[in-house]
Short mmCIF file of C-alpha atoms in Angstrom, two decimals:
data_model
loop_
_atom_site.label_atom_id
_atom_site.label_comp_id
_atom_site.label_asym_id
_atom_site.label_seq_id
_atom_site.Cartn_x
_atom_site.Cartn_y
_atom_site.Cartn_z
CA ARG A 18 114.36 19.64 58.51
CA THR A 19 116.33 22.43 56.84
CA VAL A 20 118.94 24.58 58.55
CA THR A 21 120.47 27.62 56.86
CA GLY A 22 123.43 29.73 57.88
CA VAL A 23 126.17 31.96 56.55
CA GLN A 24 129.60 30.44 56.28
CA THR A 25 132.53 30.08 53.89
CA CYS A 26 131.88 27.10 51.62
CA ALA A 27 134.69 27.75 49.13
CA LEU A 28 137.69 30.00 48.67
CA PRO A 29 136.66 33.59 47.97
CA ILE A 30 137.33 35.33 44.66
CA PHE A 31 138.92 38.57 45.77
CA TYR A 32 138.84 40.50 42.47
CA SER A 33 136.85 40.46 39.29
CA ASN A 34 138.52 40.02 35.90
CA PHE A 35 137.13 43.39 34.90
CA ALA A 36 139.06 46.52 35.88
CA TRP A 37 135.93 48.47 36.68
CA ASP A 38 134.89 45.88 39.23
CA ASN A 39 138.15 45.48 41.16
CA LYS A 40 136.65 46.04 44.58
CA PRO A 41 137.88 44.56 47.87
CA ALA A 42 136.39 41.19 48.75
CA SER A 43 132.95 41.10 50.27
CA TYR A 44 132.31 37.39 50.38
CA LYS A 45 129.32 35.62 51.86
CA GLN A 46 127.69 32.29 51.20
CA VAL A 47 124.31 30.96 52.18
CA SER A 48 124.67 27.33 53.16
CA GLN A 49 121.85 24.85 53.56
CA TRP A 50 121.65 21.56 55.42
CA THR A 51 118.61 19.51 54.40
CA ARG A 52 117.56 16.30 56.14
CA LEU A 53 114.78 13.88 55.21
CA HIS A 54 113.94 10.84 57.29
CA VAL A 55 111.65 7.84 57.06
CA SER A 56 110.75 5.54 59.95
CA ALA A 57 108.91 2.24 60.06
CA ASP A 58 107.55 0.06 62.86
CA PHE A 59 107.82 -3.66 62.09
CA THR A 60 106.40 -4.93 65.40
CA ASP A 61 105.57 -3.35 68.75
CA ASN A 62 109.25 -3.34 69.76
CA VAL A 63 111.20 -3.28 66.48
CA ALA A 64 111.59 -0.19 64.31
CA ALA A 65 113.81 1.10 61.52
CA TYR A 66 114.96 4.64 60.80
CA VAL A 67 116.70 6.08 57.71
CA GLU A 68 117.72 9.72 57.34
CA LEU A 69 119.31 11.34 54.30
CA ASP A 70 121.07 14.67 54.33
CA SER A 71 122.61 17.09 51.86
CA VAL A 72 124.89 20.03 52.62
CA ASP A 73 125.20 22.61 49.86
CA CYS A 74 125.93 26.29 49.32
CA TRP A 75 123.68 28.39 47.17
CA GLY A 76 125.23 28.72 43.71
CA GLU A 77 128.00 26.23 44.44
CA ASP A 78 127.15 23.68 41.76
CA PHE A 79 124.57 25.09 39.37
CA ARG A 80 123.26 22.09 37.48
CA SER A 81 123.09 23.49 33.96
CA ASN A 82 124.79 25.90 31.60
CA TYR A 83 122.74 29.05 32.13
CA LEU A 84 122.93 30.00 28.42
CA THR A 85 122.36 26.66 26.70
CA GLY A 86 120.53 24.78 29.45
CA ILE A 87 122.80 21.74 29.00
CA ASP A 88 123.02 19.72 32.22
CA SER A 89 126.69 19.52 33.19
CA ARG A 90 126.45 17.46 36.37
CA ALA A 91 129.01 14.69 36.73
CA VAL A 92 127.63 11.18 36.47
CA THR A 93 129.34 10.31 39.76
CA SER A 94 127.90 13.30 41.62
CA ASP A 95 126.78 12.26 45.11
CA ASP A 96 125.34 15.21 47.00
CA VAL A 97 122.96 13.16 49.13
CA GLU A 98 124.42 11.02 51.92
CA ILE A 99 123.01 8.54 54.41
CA TYR A 100 123.22 10.45 57.68
CA GLN A 101 121.47 7.84 59.82
CA ALA A 102 120.27 4.30 59.14
CA TYR A 103 119.59 1.94 62.00
CA ILE A 104 117.33 -0.78 63.40
CA GLU A 105 116.15 -0.45 66.99
CA THR A 106 114.65 -2.98 69.38
CA SER A 107 113.11 -1.87 72.68
CA GLU A 108 111.88 -3.55 75.88
CA MET A 109 114.25 -6.44 75.35
CA PHE A 110 113.63 -9.45 77.64
CA GLY A 111 110.75 -7.55 79.25
CA THR A 112 113.09 -4.86 80.61
CA PRO A 113 113.64 -1.18 79.68
CA LEU A 114 116.62 -2.24 77.56
CA LYS A 115 117.00 -0.87 74.03
CA LEU A 116 119.44 -1.89 71.29
CA ARG A 117 120.22 0.31 68.30
CA LEU A 118 122.36 -1.02 65.41
CA GLY A 119 123.61 1.06 62.49
CA ARG A 120 124.58 4.61 61.61
CA GLN A 121 123.29 6.95 64.31
CA GLU A 122 123.89 10.12 66.29
CA LEU A 123 125.55 9.84 69.70
CA VAL A 124 124.52 12.81 71.84
CA PHE A 125 125.42 12.89 75.53
CA GLY A 126 125.24 15.60 78.16
CA SER A 127 126.26 19.06 77.03
CA GLU A 128 127.93 17.56 73.89
CA TRP A 129 131.25 18.87 75.18
CA LEU A 130 132.97 15.63 74.14
CA VAL A 131 130.37 13.53 72.28
CA GLY A 132 127.60 15.07 70.18
CA ASN A 133 126.22 15.59 66.71
CA ASN A 134 127.97 18.91 65.89
CA ASP A 135 124.78 20.84 65.13
CA PHE A 136 125.34 23.64 67.63
CA GLY A 137 126.93 27.10 67.50
CA PRO A 138 126.23 30.21 65.44
CA VAL A 139 127.20 28.31 62.28
CA PRO A 140 126.31 24.59 62.45
CA ILE A 141 129.01 22.13 61.44
CA TYR A 142 126.27 20.05 59.84
CA GLY A 143 126.02 16.86 61.71
CA LEU A 144 128.06 13.97 63.02
CA SER A 145 126.88 10.37 63.05
CA PHE A 146 128.60 7.11 63.97
CA ASP A 147 128.49 3.54 62.69
CA ALA A 148 127.76 1.95 66.04
CA ALA A 149 126.02 -0.56 68.25
CA ARG A 150 124.37 1.07 71.29
CA LEU A 151 122.64 -0.38 74.34
CA THR A 152 120.43 1.84 76.51
CA TYR A 153 118.86 0.97 79.86
CA ALA A 154 116.58 3.80 80.93
CA THR A 155 114.14 4.26 83.81
CA GLU A 156 112.61 7.33 85.44
CA GLN A 157 115.44 7.39 87.97
CA PHE A 158 118.52 6.71 85.87
CA SER A 159 119.82 5.73 82.44
CA VAL A 160 122.94 3.91 81.26
CA ASP A 161 124.26 3.89 77.69
CA ALA A 162 127.03 1.66 76.38
CA TRP A 163 128.26 1.75 72.80
CA TRP A 164 130.92 0.63 70.38
CA ALA A 165 131.54 2.58 67.16
CA LYS A 166 133.75 1.86 64.17
CA LEU A 167 135.48 5.10 63.12
CA ALA A 168 137.75 3.54 60.47
CA GLU A 169 138.00 0.09 58.91
CA ASN A 170 141.48 -0.56 57.49
CA SER A 171 141.46 -4.32 56.96
CA PRO A 172 142.58 -6.32 55.06
CA LEU A 173 145.62 -4.04 54.57
CA GLU A 174 146.48 -4.39 58.26
CA GLU A 175 145.83 -7.16 60.72
CA ASP A 176 144.99 -4.64 63.44
CA GLY A 177 144.56 -1.22 61.88
CA ASP A 178 141.06 -0.13 62.78
CA VAL A 179 139.94 2.88 64.79
CA ASP A 180 137.26 2.15 67.40
CA PHE A 181 135.39 4.37 69.84
CA SER A 182 133.60 2.91 72.88
CA GLY A 183 132.13 4.26 76.06
CA VAL A 184 129.67 4.11 78.94
CA TYR A 185 127.53 7.10 79.93
CA ALA A 186 125.33 7.02 83.04
CA SER A 187 122.86 9.65 84.26
CA TYR A 188 121.01 9.90 87.57
CA LEU A 189 117.66 11.71 87.41
CA GLY A 190 116.30 10.96 90.88
CA VAL A 191 116.58 14.55 92.16
CA GLU A 192 114.05 17.00 90.75
CA ASP A 193 115.56 19.69 88.49
CA PHE A 194 119.01 18.05 88.70
CA THR A 195 121.00 15.68 86.48
CA PHE A 196 124.21 13.94 87.51
CA ASP A 197 126.33 12.20 84.87
CA ALA A 198 129.39 9.97 84.95
CA TYR A 199 131.13 8.55 81.90
CA TRP A 200 134.13 6.71 80.52
CA LEU A 201 135.27 6.98 76.88
CA TRP A 202 137.83 4.83 75.08
CA LEU A 203 139.37 5.66 71.71
CA ARG A 204 141.63 3.00 70.17
CA ASP A 205 143.69 3.31 66.97
CA GLY A 206 145.59 0.16 66.00
CA SER A 207 147.19 1.56 62.84
CA ALA A 208 150.70 0.27 62.10
CA LEU A 209 153.22 3.10 62.49
CA HIS A 210 156.76 3.00 61.11
CA ASP A 211 159.05 5.98 60.63
CA THR A 212 161.40 4.05 58.33
CA PRO A 213 160.78 1.34 55.70
CA SER A 214 160.32 -1.97 57.46
CA THR A 215 162.87 -4.64 56.53
CA PRO A 216 164.28 -7.49 58.64
CA PHE A 217 167.60 -5.67 58.98
CA THR A 218 166.17 -2.25 59.87
CA ASP A 219 163.75 -3.85 62.31
CA TRP A 220 166.67 -5.65 63.99
CA VAL A 221 168.73 -2.45 64.28
CA GLU A 222 165.77 -0.44 65.54
CA GLY A 223 165.00 -3.17 68.07
CA LEU A 224 168.52 -2.88 69.47
CA ALA A 225 168.17 0.90 69.62
CA GLY A 226 164.67 0.76 71.11
CA VAL A 227 163.09 3.03 68.50
CA ASP A 228 160.30 2.88 65.90
CA ASP A 229 158.16 0.63 68.09
CA TYR A 230 154.81 2.36 68.60
CA ASP A 231 152.03 0.77 70.57
CA PRO A 232 148.40 1.20 69.45
CA THR A 233 146.89 4.50 70.53
CA ASN A 234 144.60 4.06 73.53
CA ILE A 235 143.04 7.24 74.89
CA HIS A 236 140.83 6.94 77.98
CA THR A 237 138.64 9.77 79.29
CA ALA A 238 136.66 9.72 82.54
CA GLY A 239 134.39 12.57 83.55
CA LEU A 240 131.64 13.89 85.82
CA ARG A 241 128.91 16.37 85.04
CA ALA A 242 126.21 18.09 87.06
CA LYS A 243 123.38 20.22 85.77
CA GLY A 244 120.50 21.76 87.65
CA LYS A 245 118.17 24.60 88.44
CA VAL A 246 117.78 26.45 91.74
CA ASN A 247 114.99 29.01 91.75
CA ALA A 248 115.81 31.36 88.84
CA PHE A 249 119.39 30.17 88.43
CA ASP A 250 120.65 27.45 86.08
CA PHE A 251 124.06 25.87 86.47
CA GLU A 252 126.20 23.29 84.73
CA ALA A 253 129.65 21.99 85.63
CA GLU A 254 131.74 19.30 83.98
CA ALA A 255 135.27 17.99 84.48
CA ALA A 256 137.14 15.22 82.70
CA TYR A 257 140.53 13.55 83.02
CA GLN A 258 142.31 11.89 80.09
CA TRP A 259 145.17 9.39 80.02
CA GLY A 260 146.63 6.66 77.84
CA SER A 261 149.17 5.88 75.15
CA ALA A 262 149.31 8.31 72.23
CA GLY A 263 151.34 6.44 69.62
CA GLN A 264 149.78 8.49 66.82
CA LEU A 265 151.01 11.76 68.32
CA GLY A 266 154.46 10.36 69.02
CA TYR A 267 154.67 9.21 65.41
CA LEU A 268 153.35 12.39 63.79
CA PHE A 269 155.32 14.94 65.82
CA LYS A 270 158.80 13.47 65.56
CA PRO A 271 161.70 15.89 66.15
CA VAL A 272 164.15 14.34 63.63
CA LEU A 273 163.94 10.76 62.38
CA TYR A 274 162.09 8.83 65.07
CA GLY A 275 159.16 9.87 67.18
CA ASP A 276 158.37 9.30 70.83
CA ASP A 277 157.61 5.60 71.35
CA ASP A 278 156.24 6.31 74.82
CA ALA A 279 153.99 9.29 74.12
#
């Protein structure tokens, strides 16, 4: 699959070095997102899927000197990435239960909050997650539950990882209608300290009640309805978010210390 679009891939060069070519900028780039996948079935219910992708702009990294033909690519050049790579088992325990382990897309509902970022006039060229995902799907309803690792910071921190989990349920029992309900949980356990941590400064800050940020825990619950009535389509979605935002309290501090209770 190849997707092309026009977008800015690098900073524009506004003027030529030659006086006769000093025209105002007219900058465009043709970008290209190329994906290649391979799938394999090991048994009736076990399969593997690997997908590579490469995002480049035309003329961005010409491989050779156009006069001498000498290849000037860096040895460490890595233009091709693993976009998806997972193993999937289906019909587990004789039920419509499916387990998917590995790097994968997570696409739910209208992709308002969770999707693969391939929409819009200029695609953002994909979003995949390192995750474990369980899916129970019938003709009447489906339920997805997942846990994704967004950042792995050990062993530098005892509890410094960023994790993203959720449950997404859809009811399909009414013709031409879909009703969704979901809960999302984002957790960031990174250690946050405004000042260098020493026994003395920790003692003083403890007395003052500052520089003591809890892990960030953001919860989002939402409902969505989508349907078709005669010639009219409709879609409505609402979500409510709450939780502790230690990261925001730490980053947007007014003077020395941030908001411990953000």
